[in-house]
GROMACS .gro file of C-alpha atoms in nm:
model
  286
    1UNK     CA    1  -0.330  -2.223   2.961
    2UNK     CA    2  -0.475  -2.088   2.622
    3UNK     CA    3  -0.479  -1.717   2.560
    4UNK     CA    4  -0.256  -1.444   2.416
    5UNK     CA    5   0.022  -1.225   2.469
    6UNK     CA    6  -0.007  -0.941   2.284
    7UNK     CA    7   0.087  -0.602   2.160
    8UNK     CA    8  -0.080  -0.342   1.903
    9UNK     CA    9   0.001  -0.073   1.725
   10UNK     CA   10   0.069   0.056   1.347
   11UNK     CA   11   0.451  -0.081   1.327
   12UNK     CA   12   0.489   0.137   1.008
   13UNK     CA   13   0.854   0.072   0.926
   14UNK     CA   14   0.872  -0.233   1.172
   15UNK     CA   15   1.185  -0.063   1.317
   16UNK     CA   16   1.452  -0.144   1.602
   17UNK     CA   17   1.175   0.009   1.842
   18UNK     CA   18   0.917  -0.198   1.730
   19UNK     CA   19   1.134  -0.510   1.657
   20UNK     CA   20   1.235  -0.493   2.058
   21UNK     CA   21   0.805  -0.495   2.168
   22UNK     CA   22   0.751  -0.785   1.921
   23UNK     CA   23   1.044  -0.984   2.054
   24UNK     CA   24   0.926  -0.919   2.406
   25UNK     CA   25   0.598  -1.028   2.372
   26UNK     CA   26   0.707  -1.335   2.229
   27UNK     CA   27   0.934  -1.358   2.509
   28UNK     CA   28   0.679  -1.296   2.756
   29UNK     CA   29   0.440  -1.551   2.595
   30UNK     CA   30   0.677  -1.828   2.576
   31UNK     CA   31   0.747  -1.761   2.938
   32UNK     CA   32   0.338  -1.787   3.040
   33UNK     CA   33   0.306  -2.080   2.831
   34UNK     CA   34   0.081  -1.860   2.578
   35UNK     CA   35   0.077  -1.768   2.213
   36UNK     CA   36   0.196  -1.431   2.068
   37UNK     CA   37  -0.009  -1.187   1.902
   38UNK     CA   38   0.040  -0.881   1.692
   39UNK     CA   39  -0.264  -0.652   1.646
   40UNK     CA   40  -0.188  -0.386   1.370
   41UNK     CA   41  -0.386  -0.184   1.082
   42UNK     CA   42  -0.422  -0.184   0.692
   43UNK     CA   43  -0.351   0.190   0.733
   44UNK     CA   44  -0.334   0.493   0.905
   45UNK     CA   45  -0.593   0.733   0.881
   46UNK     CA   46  -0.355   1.023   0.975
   47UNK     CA   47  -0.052   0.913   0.751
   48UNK     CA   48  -0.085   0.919   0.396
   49UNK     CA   49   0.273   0.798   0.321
   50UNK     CA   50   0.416   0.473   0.467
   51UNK     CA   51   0.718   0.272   0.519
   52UNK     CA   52   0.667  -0.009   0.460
   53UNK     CA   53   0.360  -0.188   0.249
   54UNK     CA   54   0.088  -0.429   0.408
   55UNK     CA   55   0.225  -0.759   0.246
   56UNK     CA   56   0.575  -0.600   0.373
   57UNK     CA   57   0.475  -0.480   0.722
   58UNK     CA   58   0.331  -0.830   0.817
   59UNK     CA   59   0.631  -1.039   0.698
   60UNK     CA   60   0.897  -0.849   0.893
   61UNK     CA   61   0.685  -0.890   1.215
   62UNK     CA   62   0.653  -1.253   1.149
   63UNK     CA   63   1.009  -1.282   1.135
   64UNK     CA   64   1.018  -1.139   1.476
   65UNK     CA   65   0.855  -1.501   1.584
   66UNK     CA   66   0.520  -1.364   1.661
   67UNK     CA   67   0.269  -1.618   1.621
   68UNK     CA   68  -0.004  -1.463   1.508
   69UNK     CA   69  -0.115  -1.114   1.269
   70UNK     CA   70  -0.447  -0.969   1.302
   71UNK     CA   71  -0.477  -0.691   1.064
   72UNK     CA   72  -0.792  -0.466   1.109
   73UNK     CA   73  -0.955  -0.241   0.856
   74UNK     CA   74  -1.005   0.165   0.984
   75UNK     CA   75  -1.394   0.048   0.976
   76UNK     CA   76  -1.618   0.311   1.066
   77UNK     CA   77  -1.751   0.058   1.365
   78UNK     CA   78  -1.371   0.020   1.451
   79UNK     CA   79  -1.247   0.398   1.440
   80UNK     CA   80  -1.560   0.532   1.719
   81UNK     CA   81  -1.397   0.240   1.951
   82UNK     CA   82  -1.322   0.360   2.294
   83UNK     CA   83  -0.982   0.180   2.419
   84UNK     CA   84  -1.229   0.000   2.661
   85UNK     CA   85  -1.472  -0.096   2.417
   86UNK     CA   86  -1.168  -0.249   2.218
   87UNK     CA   87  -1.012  -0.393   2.496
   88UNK     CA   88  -1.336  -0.560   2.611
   89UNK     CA   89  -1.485  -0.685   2.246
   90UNK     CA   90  -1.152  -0.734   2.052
   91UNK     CA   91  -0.865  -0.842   2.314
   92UNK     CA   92  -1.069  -0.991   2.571
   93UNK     CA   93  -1.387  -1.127   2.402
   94UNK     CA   94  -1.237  -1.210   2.022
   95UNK     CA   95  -0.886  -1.277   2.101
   96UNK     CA   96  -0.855  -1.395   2.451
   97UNK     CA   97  -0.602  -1.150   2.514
   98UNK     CA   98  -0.404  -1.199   2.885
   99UNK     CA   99  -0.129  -0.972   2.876
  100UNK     CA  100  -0.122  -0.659   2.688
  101UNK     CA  101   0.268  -0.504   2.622
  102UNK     CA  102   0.239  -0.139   2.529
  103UNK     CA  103   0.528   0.107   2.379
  104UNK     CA  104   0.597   0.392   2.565
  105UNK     CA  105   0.394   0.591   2.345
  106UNK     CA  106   0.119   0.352   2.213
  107UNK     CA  107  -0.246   0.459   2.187
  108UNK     CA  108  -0.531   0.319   2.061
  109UNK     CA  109  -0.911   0.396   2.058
  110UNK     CA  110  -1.124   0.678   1.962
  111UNK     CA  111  -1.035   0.874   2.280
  112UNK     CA  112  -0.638   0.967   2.194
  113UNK     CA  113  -0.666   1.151   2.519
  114UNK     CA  114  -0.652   0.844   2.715
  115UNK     CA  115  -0.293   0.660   2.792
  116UNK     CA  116  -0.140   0.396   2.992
  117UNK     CA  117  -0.309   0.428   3.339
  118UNK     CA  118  -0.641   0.415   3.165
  119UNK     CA  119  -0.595   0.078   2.970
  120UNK     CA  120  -0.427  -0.023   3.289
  121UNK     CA  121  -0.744   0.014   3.483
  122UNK     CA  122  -0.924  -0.107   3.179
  123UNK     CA  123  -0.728  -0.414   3.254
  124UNK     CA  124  -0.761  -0.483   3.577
  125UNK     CA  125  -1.180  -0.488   3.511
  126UNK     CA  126  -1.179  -0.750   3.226
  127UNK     CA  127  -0.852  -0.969   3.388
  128UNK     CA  128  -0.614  -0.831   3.132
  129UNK     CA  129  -0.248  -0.724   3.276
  130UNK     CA  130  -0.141  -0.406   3.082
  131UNK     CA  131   0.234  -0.345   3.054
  132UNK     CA  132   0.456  -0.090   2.919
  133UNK     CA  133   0.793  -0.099   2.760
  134UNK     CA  134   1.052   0.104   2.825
  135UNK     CA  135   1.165   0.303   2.485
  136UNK     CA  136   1.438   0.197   2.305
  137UNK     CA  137   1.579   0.494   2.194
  138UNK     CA  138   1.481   0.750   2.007
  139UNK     CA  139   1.327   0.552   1.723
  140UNK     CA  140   1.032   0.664   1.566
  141UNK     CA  141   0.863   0.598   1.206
  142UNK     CA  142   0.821   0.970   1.173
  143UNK     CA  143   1.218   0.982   1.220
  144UNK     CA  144   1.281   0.741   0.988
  145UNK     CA  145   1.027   0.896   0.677
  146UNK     CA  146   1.228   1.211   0.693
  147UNK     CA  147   1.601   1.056   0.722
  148UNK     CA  148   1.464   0.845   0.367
  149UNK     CA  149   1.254   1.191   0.256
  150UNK     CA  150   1.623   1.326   0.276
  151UNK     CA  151   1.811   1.060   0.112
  152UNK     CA  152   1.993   0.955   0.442
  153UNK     CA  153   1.938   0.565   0.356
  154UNK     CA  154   2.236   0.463   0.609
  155UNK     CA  155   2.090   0.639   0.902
  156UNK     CA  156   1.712   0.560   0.803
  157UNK     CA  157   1.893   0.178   0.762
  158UNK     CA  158   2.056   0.186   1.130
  159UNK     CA  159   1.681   0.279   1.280
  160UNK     CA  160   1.517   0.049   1.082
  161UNK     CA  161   1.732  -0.223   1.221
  162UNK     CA  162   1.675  -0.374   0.787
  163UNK     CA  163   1.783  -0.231   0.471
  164UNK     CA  164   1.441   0.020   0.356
  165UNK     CA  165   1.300  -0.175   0.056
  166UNK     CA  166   1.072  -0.043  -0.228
  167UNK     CA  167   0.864  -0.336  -0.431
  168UNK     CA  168   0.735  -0.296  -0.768
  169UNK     CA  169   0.705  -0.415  -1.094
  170UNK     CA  170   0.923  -0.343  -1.436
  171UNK     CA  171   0.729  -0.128  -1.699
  172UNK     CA  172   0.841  -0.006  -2.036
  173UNK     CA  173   1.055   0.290  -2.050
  174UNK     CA  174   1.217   0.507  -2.302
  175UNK     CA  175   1.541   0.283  -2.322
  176UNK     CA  176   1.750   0.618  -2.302
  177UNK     CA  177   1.995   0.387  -2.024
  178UNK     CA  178   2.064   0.141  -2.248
  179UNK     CA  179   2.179   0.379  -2.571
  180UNK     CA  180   2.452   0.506  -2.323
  181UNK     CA  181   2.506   0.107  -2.247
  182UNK     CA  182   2.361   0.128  -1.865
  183UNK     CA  183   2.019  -0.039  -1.948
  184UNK     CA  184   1.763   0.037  -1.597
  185UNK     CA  185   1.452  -0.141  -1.563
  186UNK     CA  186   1.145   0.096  -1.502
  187UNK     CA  187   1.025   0.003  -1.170
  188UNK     CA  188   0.653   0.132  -1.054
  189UNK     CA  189   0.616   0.080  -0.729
  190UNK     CA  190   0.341  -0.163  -0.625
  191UNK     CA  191   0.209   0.038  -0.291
  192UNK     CA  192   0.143   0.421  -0.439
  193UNK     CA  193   0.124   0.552  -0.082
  194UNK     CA  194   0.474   0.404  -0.010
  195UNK     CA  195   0.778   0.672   0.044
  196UNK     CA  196   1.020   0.735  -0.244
  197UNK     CA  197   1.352   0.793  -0.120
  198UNK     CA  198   1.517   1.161  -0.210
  199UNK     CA  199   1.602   1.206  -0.574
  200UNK     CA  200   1.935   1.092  -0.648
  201UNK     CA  201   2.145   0.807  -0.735
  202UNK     CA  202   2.193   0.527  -0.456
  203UNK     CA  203   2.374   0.182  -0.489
  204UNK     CA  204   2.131  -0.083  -0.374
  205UNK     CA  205   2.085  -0.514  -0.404
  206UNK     CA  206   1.739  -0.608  -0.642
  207UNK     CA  207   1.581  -0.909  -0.591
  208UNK     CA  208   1.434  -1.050  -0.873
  209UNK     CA  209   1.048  -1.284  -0.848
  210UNK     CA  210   1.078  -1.516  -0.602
  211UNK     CA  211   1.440  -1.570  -0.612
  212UNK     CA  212   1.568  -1.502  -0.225
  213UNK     CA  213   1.966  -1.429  -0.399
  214UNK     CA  214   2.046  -1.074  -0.427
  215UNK     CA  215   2.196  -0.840  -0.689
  216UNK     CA  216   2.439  -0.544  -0.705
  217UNK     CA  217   2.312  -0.279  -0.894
  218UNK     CA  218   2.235   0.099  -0.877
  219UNK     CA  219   1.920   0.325  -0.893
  220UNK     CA  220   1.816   0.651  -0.992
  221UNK     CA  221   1.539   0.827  -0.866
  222UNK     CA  222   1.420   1.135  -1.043
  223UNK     CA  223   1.273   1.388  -1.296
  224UNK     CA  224   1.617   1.301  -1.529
  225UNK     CA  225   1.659   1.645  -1.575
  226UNK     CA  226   1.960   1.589  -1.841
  227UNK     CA  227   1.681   1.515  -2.122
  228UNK     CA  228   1.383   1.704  -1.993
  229UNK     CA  229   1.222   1.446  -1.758
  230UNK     CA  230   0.882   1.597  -1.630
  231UNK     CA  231   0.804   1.328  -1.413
  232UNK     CA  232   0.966   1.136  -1.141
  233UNK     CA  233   1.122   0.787  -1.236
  234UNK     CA  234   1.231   0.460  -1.052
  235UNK     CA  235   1.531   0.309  -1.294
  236UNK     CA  236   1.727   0.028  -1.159
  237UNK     CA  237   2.065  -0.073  -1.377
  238UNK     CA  238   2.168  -0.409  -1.208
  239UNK     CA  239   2.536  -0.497  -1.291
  240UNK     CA  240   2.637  -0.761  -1.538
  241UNK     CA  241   2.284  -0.844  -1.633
  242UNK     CA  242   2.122  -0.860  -1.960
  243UNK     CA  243   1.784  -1.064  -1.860
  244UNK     CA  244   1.432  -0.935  -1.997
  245UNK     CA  245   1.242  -0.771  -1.660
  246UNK     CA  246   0.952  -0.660  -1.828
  247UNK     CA  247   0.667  -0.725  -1.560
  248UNK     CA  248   0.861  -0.919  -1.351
  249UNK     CA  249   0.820  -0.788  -0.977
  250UNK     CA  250   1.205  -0.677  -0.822
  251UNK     CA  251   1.267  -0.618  -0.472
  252UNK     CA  252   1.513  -0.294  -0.453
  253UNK     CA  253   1.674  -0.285  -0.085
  254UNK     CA  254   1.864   0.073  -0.074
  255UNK     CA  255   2.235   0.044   0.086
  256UNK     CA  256   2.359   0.407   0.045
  257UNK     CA  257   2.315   0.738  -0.140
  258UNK     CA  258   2.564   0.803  -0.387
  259UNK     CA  259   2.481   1.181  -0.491
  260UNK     CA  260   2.223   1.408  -0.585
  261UNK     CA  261   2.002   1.407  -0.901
  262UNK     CA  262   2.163   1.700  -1.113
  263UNK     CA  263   2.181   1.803  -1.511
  264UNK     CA  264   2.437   1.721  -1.762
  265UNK     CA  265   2.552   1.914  -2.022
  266UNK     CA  266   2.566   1.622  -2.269
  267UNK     CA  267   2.442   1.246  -2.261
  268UNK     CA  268   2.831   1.182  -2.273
  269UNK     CA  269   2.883   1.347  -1.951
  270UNK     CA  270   2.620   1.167  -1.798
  271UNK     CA  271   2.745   0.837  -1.932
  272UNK     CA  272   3.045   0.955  -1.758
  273UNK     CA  273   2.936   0.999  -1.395
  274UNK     CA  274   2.747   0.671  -1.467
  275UNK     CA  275   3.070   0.503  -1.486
  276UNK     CA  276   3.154   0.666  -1.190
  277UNK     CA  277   2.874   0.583  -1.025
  278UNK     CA  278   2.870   0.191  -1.076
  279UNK     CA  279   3.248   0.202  -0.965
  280UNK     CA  280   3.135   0.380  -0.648
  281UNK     CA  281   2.854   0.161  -0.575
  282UNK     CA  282   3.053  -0.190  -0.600
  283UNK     CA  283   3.279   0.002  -0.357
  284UNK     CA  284   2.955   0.043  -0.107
  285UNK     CA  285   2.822  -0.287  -0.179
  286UNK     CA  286   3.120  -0.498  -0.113
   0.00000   0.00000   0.00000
């Protein structure tokens, strides 16, 4: 029997929610003898910052065990769509789609007025079966952007279901970390539209290339008020390390948030609470 089992959506975040639709459709397919299939989107026309970044999105649903990724571009052809128009020329007629699993509060197509029992009867015209999950929870990516817009990285962490990751890649800084002997790499993150976790300083693990082991280390994110910072900064200090970074991409997976961004009277006081920090951070990491 060839054909699909499939689901769609934008899986910004690829959260607990959307973690439990992926593994039931591949379930579901393995049980029907079919292949699993993940429909999502380059981007959301109604969401300017994201979770997590294409490259990211796709390889956290693969690890689901979903088969197959179709991404699709917000075309102009794709976006005036009707759910039956995409139903009948992209499920039925490009993919071979058999079963479609819905979340309980997917929607797709240019009408956003039309739900379940439309694709449902959609479905039953061009011999697709259209079925919806129950919700798991109340997990949403909208949730989850303003626990991290917050700085609540172990709540954002327990929806996500993973630890929230930014990727980037090490630029020059003004070395100001290392004079007070905590040198941070200068990390510019490689999606611009992805979500920068509250300003503060957070213990976190850095992944370094392509190597898959993982470091302890801390970050701060902010203006650095203490010397007149004007802009916001990503600097990453990873402990007992002394390797050149310079444009080297690093993986940063946040693990808590240790305190707020503030001002110091001196550059000795901040070296202080520095100290403080990294003691406080081995504590989380353990």
């Amino acid at each position: 029997m060839k054909g699909y089992v499939a689901t769609i959506g934008m899986f910004d975040g690829v959260h607990r929610g959307h973690q439990f639709v992926l593994h039931e459709v591949v379930s579901e397919a393995h049980a029907l003898g079919l292949q699993s299939l993940c429909i999502t989107f380059d981007h959301s026309p109604r969401q300017e910052q994201v979770l997590t970044p294409l490259e990211q999105k796709v390889r956290l649903i693969r690890q689901t065990g979903i088969d197959r990724v179709e991404v699709l571009a917000f075309t102009p052809e794709l976006k005036v769509l009707t759910a039956k128009e995409f139903m009948e020329q992209m499920l039925r007629d490009q993919w071979g789609v058999r079963v479609l699993l819905t979340g309980y509060d997917n929607r797709f197509g240019h009408n956003r007025e039309e739900g379940f029992d439309d694709y449902v009867r959609y479905g039953r015209e061009q011999g697709i079966e259209v079925r919806q999950l129950r919700a798991e929870g109340a997990i949403s990516s909208s949730v989850i952007r303003r626990l991290i817009a917050e700085g609540n990285i172990i709540k954002a962490n327990e929806l996500l279901g993973h630890p929230y990751a930014l990727l980037g890649r090490v630029e020059h800084g003004e070395h100001i970390g290392t004079q007070m002997g905590f040198p941070t790499a200068n990390i510019v993150a490689d999606d611009q539209c992805q979500l920068i976790p509250a300003s503060g300083a957070y213990a976190v693990k850095v992944s370094i290339g392509d190597d898959t082991t993982w470091k302890a280390g801390m970050m701060n994110i902010g203006t650095r008020p203490t010397f007149d910072g004007n802009h916001q900064t990503l600097e990453v200090n990873i402990f007992d390390f002394d390797e050149d970074l310079y444009g080297k991409a690093l993986c940063v997976e946040f693990v808590s948030r240790l305190r707020e961004e503030r001002r110091f009277d001196s550059m000795e006081a901040l070296r202080e609470q520095l100290e403080k920090d990294e003691i406080q951070a081995k504590k989380e990491l353990l």
